[in-house]
XYZ file of C-alpha atoms in Angstrom:
743
model
C -35.346 37.061 -6.025
C -34.032 34.251 -3.861
C -30.760 34.308 -1.992
C -29.483 30.879 -0.947
C -27.679 30.036 2.232
C -24.379 28.335 1.437
C -24.852 24.701 2.514
C -22.322 23.379 4.961
C -21.210 19.786 4.869
C -24.105 17.475 5.645
C -26.795 20.207 5.136
C -29.244 20.624 2.273
C -30.148 23.759 0.329
C -33.157 25.339 2.085
C -34.861 26.554 -1.105
C -35.003 25.008 -4.538
C -34.969 27.698 -7.254
C -34.974 25.159 -10.024
C -38.777 24.723 -10.218
C -40.984 26.961 -12.375
C -42.462 30.138 -10.884
C -45.613 30.462 -13.068
C -46.760 26.921 -13.731
C -47.526 24.170 -11.259
C -47.444 20.794 -12.930
C -48.001 18.932 -9.664
C -51.607 20.174 -9.197
C -52.621 18.872 -12.640
C -51.731 15.326 -11.768
C -54.142 15.308 -8.812
C -57.117 15.116 -11.246
C -56.008 11.673 -12.375
C -56.397 10.296 -8.864
C -59.785 11.971 -8.316
C -61.195 10.647 -11.595
C -59.896 7.167 -10.824
C -61.627 7.247 -7.407
C -65.002 8.197 -8.920
C -64.839 5.537 -11.602
C -63.829 2.884 -9.063
C -66.903 3.743 -6.960
C -69.270 3.484 -9.940
C -67.783 0.187 -11.066
C -68.345 -1.162 -7.576
C -72.023 -0.285 -7.794
C -72.361 -1.860 -11.239
C -71.103 -5.213 -10.027
C -73.636 -5.455 -7.211
C -76.222 -8.045 -8.251
C -79.302 -6.325 -6.810
C -78.787 -3.290 -9.021
C -78.324 -5.445 -12.100
C -81.690 -7.096 -11.372
C -83.447 -3.747 -11.976
C -83.423 -3.175 -15.752
C -84.522 0.059 -17.362
C -88.165 0.155 -18.423
C -90.891 2.554 -19.367
C -90.897 5.582 -21.587
C -87.641 6.964 -20.084
C -85.705 3.855 -20.985
C -83.838 5.251 -23.989
C -83.370 8.707 -22.493
C -81.740 7.348 -19.382
C -79.457 5.076 -21.379
C -78.408 8.018 -23.554
C -77.828 10.138 -20.445
C -75.341 7.581 -19.164
C -73.651 7.061 -22.511
C -73.028 10.778 -23.230
C -70.292 11.215 -20.537
C -68.507 8.112 -21.756
C -68.572 9.279 -25.375
C -67.485 12.783 -24.346
C -64.615 11.340 -22.332
C -63.313 9.307 -25.261
C -63.560 12.279 -27.643
C -61.780 14.739 -25.347
C -58.945 12.330 -24.578
C -58.275 11.522 -28.222
C -58.631 14.919 -29.905
C -55.375 16.974 -29.402
C -57.318 20.205 -29.974
C -58.646 19.899 -26.451
C -55.195 19.656 -24.851
C -54.330 22.394 -22.366
C -51.476 24.866 -22.870
C -49.210 26.909 -20.612
C -46.600 29.656 -20.643
C -44.116 30.408 -17.854
C -41.202 32.707 -17.019
C -38.293 31.091 -15.167
C -35.444 32.770 -13.311
C -31.973 31.631 -14.279
C -29.356 30.439 -11.797
C -25.773 31.556 -11.212
C -23.799 28.600 -9.772
C -20.912 29.173 -7.363
C -18.776 26.010 -7.135
C -16.074 25.738 -4.449
C -13.388 23.062 -4.756
C -13.187 21.222 -1.410
C -10.668 18.535 -2.420
C -7.808 17.675 0.017
C -5.416 20.123 -1.639
C -7.729 22.991 -0.620
C -6.956 22.250 3.037
C -3.478 23.740 2.618
C -2.784 27.173 4.051
C -3.484 30.351 2.095
C -0.823 33.041 2.467
C -3.235 35.929 1.911
C -5.947 35.019 4.413
C -3.856 33.144 6.954
C -6.331 30.244 6.959
C -6.803 27.388 4.554
C -7.679 27.793 0.897
C -11.126 26.330 1.508
C -11.836 28.756 4.351
C -10.816 31.720 2.186
C -13.033 30.555 -0.691
C -16.054 29.963 1.562
C -15.688 33.380 3.156
C -15.761 34.998 -0.280
C -18.915 33.043 -1.143
C -20.570 34.327 2.027
C -19.635 37.896 1.072
C -21.173 37.425 -2.380
C -24.390 36.098 -0.851
C -24.623 39.012 1.547
C -24.079 41.574 -1.232
C -26.533 39.726 -3.469
C -29.225 39.930 -0.814
C -28.725 43.630 -0.132
C -29.137 44.608 -3.793
C -32.004 43.453 -6.037
C -31.095 40.917 -8.691
C -33.100 38.980 -11.257
C -31.278 35.684 -10.788
C -31.018 32.991 -8.203
C -27.639 32.318 -6.611
C -26.788 28.670 -5.845
C -23.620 27.578 -4.079
C -22.156 24.079 -4.114
C -19.081 22.251 -2.989
C -17.493 19.912 -5.494
C -18.010 16.971 -3.127
C -21.789 17.628 -3.315
C -21.793 17.316 -7.099
C -19.829 14.093 -7.630
C -21.122 10.544 -7.083
C -20.023 8.525 -4.076
C -16.510 7.149 -4.451
C -15.400 9.826 -6.946
C -12.746 12.354 -6.006
C -13.938 15.878 -5.285
C -11.097 17.104 -7.515
C -12.499 15.354 -10.611
C -13.610 18.521 -12.388
C -15.257 16.630 -15.269
C -17.487 14.746 -12.816
C -18.222 18.038 -11.023
C -19.507 19.605 -14.252
C -21.685 16.576 -15.016
C -23.108 16.690 -11.504
C -23.872 20.408 -11.838
C -25.948 19.777 -14.977
C -27.952 17.206 -13.041
C -28.638 19.702 -10.265
C -29.583 22.591 -12.571
C -31.416 22.252 -15.882
C -29.155 23.482 -18.710
C -31.589 26.184 -19.891
C -31.858 27.525 -16.336
C -28.084 27.951 -15.959
C -26.844 31.519 -16.453
C -23.177 31.262 -15.474
C -20.717 29.192 -13.438
C -17.999 30.517 -11.133
C -15.441 27.908 -10.030
C -13.110 28.679 -7.105
C -10.243 26.202 -6.652
C -6.575 25.388 -7.165
C -7.000 23.615 -10.504
C -5.711 20.243 -9.263
C -7.828 17.945 -11.420
C -7.649 14.198 -10.745
C -9.940 12.265 -13.035
C -9.962 10.165 -16.206
C -11.842 12.667 -18.427
C -10.840 16.098 -19.669
C -12.590 18.882 -17.743
C -12.203 21.251 -20.720
C -14.297 18.949 -22.926
C -16.854 18.553 -20.153
C -17.089 22.344 -19.747
C -18.139 22.691 -23.391
C -21.401 20.925 -22.532
C -22.382 23.724 -20.155
C -23.287 26.120 -22.945
C -22.634 29.087 -20.640
C -19.486 30.965 -19.559
C -17.468 29.283 -16.833
C -15.482 31.844 -14.861
C -12.627 30.525 -12.750
C -10.852 31.929 -9.697
C -7.461 30.453 -8.813
C -6.434 30.147 -5.182
C -3.076 28.859 -3.941
C 0.631 29.406 -4.511
C 1.413 29.719 -8.201
C 5.188 29.841 -7.663
C 7.138 27.090 -5.977
C 10.427 27.577 -4.202
C 13.468 25.574 -5.163
C 14.835 23.101 -2.650
C 17.218 20.158 -2.280
C 16.674 17.955 0.749
C 18.485 14.828 1.972
C 16.931 12.324 4.344
C 17.317 8.815 5.700
C 14.200 6.821 4.834
C 15.283 3.590 6.489
C 17.885 3.341 9.250
C 17.727 0.810 12.102
C 17.756 2.270 15.570
C 19.636 -0.659 17.098
C 21.843 -3.385 15.630
C 23.888 -6.210 17.063
C 27.675 -5.987 16.823
C 29.188 -7.721 13.834
C 25.881 -8.135 11.990
C 25.207 -6.515 8.609
C 22.305 -4.110 8.156
C 20.812 -1.973 5.402
C 19.893 1.711 5.325
C 18.082 3.648 2.600
C 18.921 7.255 1.741
C 17.067 9.749 -0.435
C 17.812 13.110 -2.052
C 14.716 15.046 -3.173
C 14.998 18.194 -5.264
C 12.840 20.701 -7.096
C 14.968 23.110 -9.114
C 14.764 25.086 -12.328
C 18.266 24.129 -13.457
C 20.133 20.806 -13.343
C 22.473 20.424 -10.374
C 25.592 18.235 -10.300
C 26.228 17.006 -6.764
C 28.341 14.587 -4.758
C 26.905 12.222 -2.147
C 29.119 11.197 0.780
C 27.997 8.739 3.459
C 29.969 8.147 6.644
C 29.315 5.698 9.463
C 31.203 5.887 12.738
C 33.454 8.574 11.162
C 34.450 6.236 8.299
C 33.398 7.070 4.748
C 31.462 4.147 3.305
C 30.098 5.668 0.078
C 31.015 8.420 -2.368
C 28.927 8.936 -5.487
C 28.167 11.600 -8.085
C 24.503 12.319 -8.792
C 22.702 14.641 -11.186
C 19.557 16.417 -9.999
C 17.310 17.105 -12.962
C 15.113 20.223 -13.298
C 11.602 20.190 -11.839
C 10.763 17.635 -9.180
C 13.147 14.671 -8.941
C 14.025 12.076 -6.360
C 16.997 9.740 -6.058
C 17.339 7.013 -3.458
C 19.338 3.862 -2.872
C 20.250 1.272 -0.275
C 23.632 0.911 1.374
C 24.876 -2.162 3.203
C 26.790 -1.569 6.444
C 28.260 -3.692 9.205
C 28.589 -2.620 12.816
C 31.918 -3.281 14.501
C 32.155 -1.463 17.806
C 29.407 -1.182 20.376
C 28.032 2.208 21.302
C 26.149 5.060 19.618
C 27.353 5.813 16.082
C 26.355 8.562 13.641
C 25.238 7.752 10.112
C 25.678 10.930 8.045
C 24.497 11.740 4.511
C 26.154 14.812 2.964
C 25.348 16.358 -0.438
C 27.907 18.823 -1.823
C 27.918 20.868 -5.008
C 30.229 19.246 -7.531
C 31.008 22.625 -9.082
C 31.821 24.637 -5.949
C 32.242 21.937 -3.298
C 29.875 23.788 -0.970
C 27.482 21.933 1.305
C 23.958 21.769 -0.145
C 22.153 19.603 2.393
C 22.794 16.842 4.890
C 20.945 14.319 7.040
C 22.008 12.247 10.028
C 20.714 9.177 11.834
C 21.877 7.692 15.123
C 22.440 3.939 15.305
C 23.034 2.177 18.585
C 25.269 -0.881 18.363
C 24.320 -3.135 21.230
C 26.956 -4.470 23.550
C 25.547 -8.024 23.505
C 27.605 -10.816 21.972
C 26.067 -12.960 19.199
C 25.368 -16.530 20.300
C 26.043 -19.796 18.458
C 24.371 -23.052 19.494
C 26.300 -26.254 18.770
C 24.361 -29.531 18.780
C 26.786 -32.448 18.846
C 26.572 -35.578 20.972
C 29.921 -37.006 19.856
C 32.817 -34.512 19.990
C 34.639 -33.918 16.707
C 37.854 -32.114 15.840
C 36.024 -30.102 13.171
C 33.509 -28.619 15.634
C 36.343 -27.947 18.076
C 38.358 -26.003 15.479
C 35.248 -23.960 14.660
C 34.663 -23.166 18.336
C 38.229 -22.030 18.911
C 38.119 -19.722 15.880
C 34.852 -17.931 16.723
C 35.647 -17.604 20.444
C 38.820 -15.676 19.668
C 38.754 -12.098 21.048
C 35.232 -12.512 22.392
C 33.658 -12.382 18.962
C 30.959 -14.974 19.677
C 29.420 -16.788 22.610
C 28.948 -20.549 22.302
C 26.148 -22.557 23.905
C 26.678 -26.304 23.945
C 24.179 -28.693 25.604
C 25.389 -32.104 26.811
C 22.960 -34.876 27.797
C 23.631 -36.849 30.980
C 21.476 -39.818 29.959
C 19.057 -39.713 32.907
C 16.708 -37.134 31.417
C 18.755 -34.198 32.646
C 21.602 -32.317 31.038
C 24.278 -29.650 31.227
C 24.430 -26.391 29.269
C 27.936 -25.084 28.668
C 28.157 -21.322 28.130
C 31.580 -20.549 26.612
C 33.032 -17.087 26.112
C 36.555 -15.690 25.808
C 36.997 -11.990 26.534
C 39.515 -9.660 24.885
C 41.863 -9.673 27.886
C 41.968 -13.435 27.845
C 42.567 -13.827 24.147
C 46.196 -14.764 24.730
C 45.464 -17.202 27.545
C 46.962 -20.604 27.197
C 43.821 -22.478 28.228
C 41.461 -22.792 25.234
C 38.357 -22.508 27.432
C 39.378 -19.646 29.685
C 35.851 -18.548 30.522
C 33.274 -21.247 31.115
C 29.862 -21.487 32.711
C 28.094 -24.750 33.382
C 24.429 -25.009 34.324
C 22.864 -28.347 35.231
C 19.190 -28.639 34.330
C 16.588 -31.054 35.694
C 14.513 -33.121 33.224
C 11.662 -30.589 32.911
C 13.961 -27.646 32.209
C 16.206 -29.791 30.031
C 13.296 -30.756 27.773
C 12.271 -27.098 27.332
C 15.830 -25.839 26.806
C 15.952 -25.968 23.005
C 12.544 -24.320 22.554
C 13.594 -21.453 24.827
C 17.087 -21.084 23.361
C 16.536 -21.257 19.591
C 14.730 -17.879 19.226
C 17.655 -16.081 20.897
C 20.606 -17.532 19.015
C 22.254 -16.154 15.899
C 23.483 -19.387 14.360
C 23.085 -23.159 14.734
C 25.809 -25.770 14.180
C 24.864 -29.416 13.601
C 27.875 -31.604 14.342
C 28.394 -35.337 14.716
C 25.196 -37.092 15.847
C 23.434 -33.779 16.660
C 20.657 -34.959 18.973
C 21.981 -38.273 20.272
C 20.292 -38.884 23.642
C 18.623 -35.477 23.649
C 14.875 -35.311 24.455
C 12.572 -36.488 21.645
C 10.767 -33.144 21.712
C 13.910 -31.402 20.482
C 13.498 -32.863 16.989
C 9.974 -31.430 16.669
C 11.153 -28.046 17.947
C 14.023 -28.055 15.456
C 11.760 -28.831 12.485
C 9.190 -26.177 13.414
C 11.861 -23.556 14.004
C 13.271 -23.769 10.486
C 9.815 -23.587 8.907
C 9.303 -19.966 9.938
C 12.654 -18.579 11.111
C 15.869 -17.391 9.529
C 18.535 -18.915 11.750
C 21.689 -19.636 9.756
C 22.831 -23.271 9.799
C 26.289 -24.828 9.545
C 26.116 -28.570 8.804
C 29.307 -30.518 9.598
C 30.105 -34.153 8.757
C 28.094 -36.455 11.007
C 24.944 -34.309 10.922
C 23.455 -36.691 8.332
C 22.667 -39.173 11.110
C 19.649 -36.991 11.870
C 18.227 -37.279 8.314
C 16.076 -40.422 8.847
C 14.302 -38.776 11.783
C 13.426 -35.508 9.998
C 10.265 -35.774 7.904
C 10.209 -32.751 5.585
C 11.199 -29.145 5.034
C 14.418 -27.319 4.314
C 16.221 -29.081 7.162
C 15.420 -32.441 5.571
C 16.883 -31.321 2.231
C 20.116 -30.175 3.883
C 20.562 -33.442 5.766
C 19.884 -35.485 2.627
C 22.664 -33.573 0.876
C 24.972 -34.414 3.756
C 24.135 -38.090 3.222
C 25.035 -37.888 -0.461
C 28.803 -37.738 -0.004
C 31.371 -40.029 -1.567
C 34.977 -40.733 -0.541
C 37.846 -39.691 -2.755
C 40.588 -42.218 -3.462
C 43.218 -39.534 -3.791
C 44.198 -36.475 -1.823
C 41.928 -33.461 -2.201
C 43.307 -30.068 -3.094
C 41.277 -27.097 -1.861
C 40.569 -24.453 -4.469
C 38.180 -21.513 -4.611
C 36.081 -20.996 -7.789
C 36.413 -17.612 -9.434
C 32.675 -16.887 -9.358
C 32.506 -17.371 -5.571
C 35.591 -15.469 -4.432
C 33.454 -12.403 -3.684
C 31.168 -14.351 -1.356
C 30.967 -12.662 2.088
C 31.880 -15.864 3.930
C 35.268 -15.886 2.158
C 36.029 -12.242 2.934
C 38.555 -12.961 5.745
C 40.663 -15.206 3.469
C 40.611 -13.310 0.174
C 44.369 -12.840 0.379
C 44.990 -16.554 1.127
C 43.113 -18.296 -1.670
C 45.619 -17.814 -4.455
C 47.080 -21.313 -4.169
C 45.439 -24.684 -3.399
C 46.022 -26.572 -0.135
C 45.975 -30.344 0.186
C 44.156 -32.222 2.967
C 44.506 -35.815 1.810
C 41.751 -38.280 0.829
C 38.356 -37.227 2.109
C 34.693 -36.980 1.141
C 32.969 -34.671 -1.334
C 29.361 -34.020 -2.340
C 27.971 -36.221 -5.099
C 25.974 -33.366 -6.600
C 25.597 -29.654 -6.342
C 21.974 -28.599 -5.725
C 20.360 -25.932 -7.921
C 20.738 -22.321 -6.818
C 23.630 -23.177 -4.519
C 26.985 -21.396 -4.339
C 30.156 -23.444 -4.470
C 32.582 -21.973 -1.927
C 35.366 -24.568 -1.860
C 36.094 -27.353 -4.344
C 38.984 -29.352 -5.678
C 40.519 -28.576 -9.110
C 38.078 -31.008 -10.759
C 35.198 -29.002 -9.229
C 34.117 -31.641 -6.765
C 31.971 -29.746 -4.223
C 33.606 -29.599 -0.799
C 31.941 -26.601 0.881
C 28.782 -25.047 -0.513
C 26.043 -22.657 0.495
C 22.385 -23.311 -0.241
C 18.973 -22.041 0.770
C 17.054 -23.669 3.579
C 13.512 -22.353 3.677
C 13.784 -18.725 4.712
C 17.401 -19.001 5.764
C 20.725 -20.178 4.398
C 22.903 -23.132 5.220
C 26.584 -23.865 4.617
C 27.473 -27.536 4.221
C 30.954 -28.999 4.768
C 31.804 -32.354 3.166
C 35.455 -33.082 4.229
C 35.831 -34.587 7.686
C 39.534 -33.695 7.936
C 39.318 -30.008 7.138
C 40.721 -29.334 10.611
C 44.068 -30.810 9.492
C 44.763 -27.619 7.521
C 46.534 -26.311 10.629
C 48.988 -29.213 10.628
C 49.638 -29.026 6.884
C 50.105 -25.253 7.130
C 52.962 -25.505 9.564
C 51.530 -24.725 12.967
C 49.536 -21.887 14.411
C 51.325 -19.256 12.327
C 51.081 -21.149 9.045
C 48.864 -20.478 6.076
C 46.657 -23.445 6.845
C 45.794 -22.230 10.309
C 45.108 -18.700 9.114
C 42.969 -20.003 6.274
C 40.918 -22.335 8.474
C 40.333 -19.706 11.165
C 39.442 -17.121 8.547
C 37.036 -19.520 6.857
C 35.247 -20.285 10.132
C 35.017 -16.593 11.029
C 33.653 -15.720 7.594
C 31.078 -18.510 7.796
C 30.000 -17.420 11.281
C 29.730 -13.741 10.322
C 27.758 -14.622 7.204
C 25.269 -17.007 8.833
C 24.862 -15.149 12.127
C 23.457 -12.101 10.360
C 20.256 -13.907 9.338
C 18.674 -14.498 12.719
C 18.050 -10.929 13.929
C 14.244 -10.534 13.718
C 14.312 -6.762 14.165
C 16.342 -6.371 10.966
C 13.396 -7.559 8.871
C 11.108 -4.905 7.421
C 8.215 -5.074 4.979
C 6.933 -2.016 3.126
C 4.574 -1.349 0.225
C 4.521 1.482 -2.306
C 2.064 3.098 -2.818
C 0.037 2.583 0.319
C -2.864 3.165 0.066
C -3.145 1.838 -3.458
C -5.888 1.563 -6.050
C -7.708 -1.415 -7.529
C -5.700 -2.643 -10.517
C -2.709 -0.491 -9.618
C 0.781 -1.966 -9.373
C 1.844 -2.094 -5.714
C 5.510 -2.872 -5.123
C 6.282 -4.752 -1.927
C 9.863 -4.572 -0.613
C 11.232 -6.947 2.022
C 14.445 -6.139 3.874
C 15.945 -9.325 5.301
C 19.682 -10.056 5.638
C 19.042 -13.691 4.694
C 17.973 -12.774 1.155
C 20.704 -13.075 -1.448
C 20.555 -12.824 -5.261
C 19.048 -15.953 -6.735
C 15.741 -17.592 -7.651
C 12.353 -16.444 -6.300
C 11.560 -17.316 -2.690
C 8.436 -18.154 -0.748
C 7.596 -16.665 2.614
C 5.577 -13.572 1.629
C 1.811 -13.879 2.061
C -1.214 -11.610 1.658
C -4.866 -11.894 2.605
C -7.962 -9.740 2.745
C -9.648 -9.036 6.065
C -11.937 -12.080 5.822
C -9.925 -14.020 3.246
C -7.314 -16.764 3.139
C -3.548 -16.388 3.010
C -2.087 -16.402 -0.507
C 1.615 -16.880 -1.201
C 3.413 -14.254 -3.298
C 6.756 -15.029 -4.992
C 9.543 -12.879 -3.593
C 12.312 -12.005 -6.061
C 15.726 -11.240 -4.514
C 17.413 -8.075 -5.710
C 20.042 -9.028 -8.321
C 22.585 -6.527 -6.987
C 21.886 -6.110 -3.268
C 21.949 -8.826 -0.647
C 19.206 -8.494 1.942
C 16.531 -7.105 -0.392
C 13.602 -8.797 -2.082
C 10.578 -7.427 -3.887
C 7.418 -8.454 -5.641
C 4.649 -6.760 -7.600
C 1.082 -7.192 -6.398
C -2.206 -6.162 -8.005
C -5.327 -5.954 -5.839
C -8.550 -6.934 -7.600
C -10.927 -5.574 -4.970
C -10.956 -2.584 -2.669
C -10.521 -3.176 1.032
C -7.971 -3.699 3.787
C -5.262 -6.321 3.322
C -2.602 -7.808 5.594
C 0.785 -8.771 4.185
C 3.239 -10.753 6.297
C 6.678 -12.240 5.881
C 7.973 -15.525 7.296
C 4.561 -16.184 8.882
C 5.379 -13.707 11.616
C 2.819 -11.124 12.720
C 5.718 -8.927 13.812
C 6.801 -8.767 10.161
C 3.431 -7.695 8.745
C 1.968 -4.497 7.332
C -1.534 -3.255 6.566
C -2.328 -2.195 3.000
C -5.456 -0.271 2.052
C -6.762 -0.520 -1.506
C -9.147 2.196 -2.743
C -11.637 2.270 -5.596
C -10.226 5.483 -7.074
C -6.844 7.138 -7.290
C -5.606 9.027 -4.232
C -4.995 12.722 -4.545
C -1.765 13.853 -6.136
C 1.027 15.078 -3.928
C 1.360 18.163 -6.142
C -0.712 20.794 -4.317
C 0.332 23.935 -6.233
C -2.027 26.174 -8.176
C -2.653 24.841 -11.686
C -3.311 28.128 -13.455
C -3.156 26.660 -16.954
C -6.152 24.372 -16.407
C -8.295 27.085 -14.821
C -7.409 29.471 -17.635
C -8.287 26.855 -20.278
C -11.645 26.196 -18.618
C -12.505 29.891 -18.694
C -11.292 30.616 -22.219
C -12.922 27.546 -23.785
C -16.354 28.593 -22.488
C -16.057 32.347 -23.020
C -15.499 33.139 -19.364
C -12.729 34.904 -17.463
C -9.910 33.751 -15.194
C -8.636 35.705 -12.208
C -6.327 35.072 -9.300
C -7.973 35.057 -5.897
C -6.455 38.464 -5.151
C -8.368 39.886 -8.183
C -11.590 37.986 -7.467
C -13.711 41.133 -7.235
C -13.606 41.764 -10.971
C -15.163 38.381 -11.681
C -18.462 39.612 -10.222
C -18.168 43.181 -11.510
C -16.783 42.782 -15.050
C -18.453 39.689 -16.432
C -21.538 40.151 -18.626
C -24.404 37.913 -17.606
C -26.849 36.821 -20.305
C -30.606 37.444 -19.818
C -31.480 36.116 -16.386
C -34.951 34.819 -17.287
C -36.113 32.083 -19.622
C -39.549 31.699 -21.261
C -41.171 28.268 -21.437
C -44.361 27.219 -23.214
C -45.977 23.883 -23.933
C -49.127 21.798 -23.724
C -50.499 18.996 -21.606
C -53.349 16.494 -22.211
C -56.804 17.558 -21.017
C -56.988 14.503 -18.786
C -54.536 16.256 -16.495
C -56.963 19.162 -15.843
C -58.489 19.023 -12.386
C -61.744 20.767 -13.279
C -62.323 18.596 -16.302
C -61.837 15.404 -14.352
C -64.121 16.435 -11.514
C -66.896 17.656 -13.859
C -66.822 14.490 -15.913
C -67.065 12.338 -12.815
C -70.013 14.360 -11.452
C -71.862 14.098 -14.787
C -71.408 10.350 -14.849
C -72.702 10.018 -11.298
C -75.712 12.243 -12.079
C -76.742 10.030 -14.979
C -76.440 6.930 -12.853
C -78.514 8.522 -10.079
C -81.385 9.487 -12.374
C -81.371 5.984 -13.859
C -81.491 4.523 -10.387
C -84.473 6.611 -9.265
C -86.581 5.905 -12.350
C -85.884 2.200 -12.560
C -88.673 -0.293 -11.854
C -88.463 -2.217 -8.597
């Protein structure tokens, strides 16, 4: 009898009961080495020349030769004739295998013991070992964890691999019975029931874990920004998770700052289900606001669940930078519109021509909104040449929108052009291009800014007056939101310029009745740009009949809509990148979602990159969501396991780490799978019991005979005594020949 100590992680079994008890095959093989050593010694003597110079002679010549030949002939005969092979018989003790599932799901708590499932199972194994040692038994008891039986890189919950590993540890004819203790959560490509059939012995299973699951419905906010800037749009993602036995009809209500922003009916299906969606919101007032998700029963109206998130709307005012060396009426009308009621802050640099410059900081507060002076709140800062040259590089990252007016850079420092080009290669600042900005086109070499300026160059004059109209397919554009009620009839501005062509994937915002493009929106790298062709758009106020006329209201509303739309793209903290699932598996589809206000429905974008730890960056196409602005996604398949970095807009602050595994991660379902454990037991003739009834597994099951008889034969050359005797006989013949040889 041999009682095994249950091996802890990292320890080996102290005794191996799998070898035979009555027959030692290792000692037989020693004779081969001994015989080889003797023969090697004799051969060495034979090849020494002085011994070969002494031939046999005299009357003993033939007798000595025969004496040396007899061992060689006897050796050949005994090795060839199978009648001289040795035989053996042995009695082996069978093994009862205790297998404990130590997969991640076994680390959950066990209600009965108060500890984890794995701790409860191991304690029972220790009790079995102690009882087995106190009472005599005719079988060995071997205990294993599933992680000790599977190859490296294979999940410990792959029951089929566990069974294959058990057969490699214990010879099939030595196996008496198998007792598996686990929760039945199998994660592997092969069926464990089919693998259990290869055991040839009963497999008894003990289920541990919660067999019943409680019903629940839970609401949560998955994504909700902690802070946002006033007036800028942002996205939040809500989720309702349920696990019920019956379908539930429910109503979802979402409120932000006490205003209801969404009401929707949902149906929660039986079993485990999950519903989630994004919602676009816009902050208006500064302060702390509550974002509330409420789920009510559609049948009774009672509250089922709710979730809240706090969002802080910062008190800072969005900033707009205007680059214009020659003042224009169009830029002035834009400034007056966005400064109204303190909605935006305007920064306007002016070069003094001697290497220095002035930065105007313009802002109009709410109390001064009715002031007669258009620039009621002004700040002027004069900068020396060194600070003036670094102004644009320091200012661009902090602004929300850029306006290029007439002759944008003029006598500005030459470094500003390089800063401007680099900024739009990796940032999302919205751009408004006004007539006169095309003068910068010859100086810009490449990139999205170059494409925008080339479009501004490609404008032609109209010989007749232009009527402003708004295409039907663009009336829902966010930049036109403030003037939706004013675009029912066209307004005339007189002869002016229009764009020669409309670029692909652009949105036509304003045109004339013949669809000549006047104002359009297009992509510019990672951001968006709105281009204005007419130079006299500011005259809408005069044609509308003064400050209270339709023209004035339409122009102010258009500028406010454009500013609100473009200013929302430059908030870096609004950008988020996430991957599902993470970690993933080699060959598995990993969905990458990018949340960026600058993304609008349209063609695929660049800007998303991925690389392995020691690899090169690879560009992934980012597809904008067809229904939601601000969302883009792509599907990525990893070909090798390892750690990957994925970034957006070439910014390390917008990057995530993705781990790719060789095998599938464990399932999130950690409940007891009784059906699998029962099938394993019944298919092999064993029994299944819950952990509470585990005692009957050891008391009620019928073990087969616990010993096995083995018999067989082995070649005589493996016998130690035969090898030694043959070598001695050969040496004796050589010695007699040596003594009787002539000198």
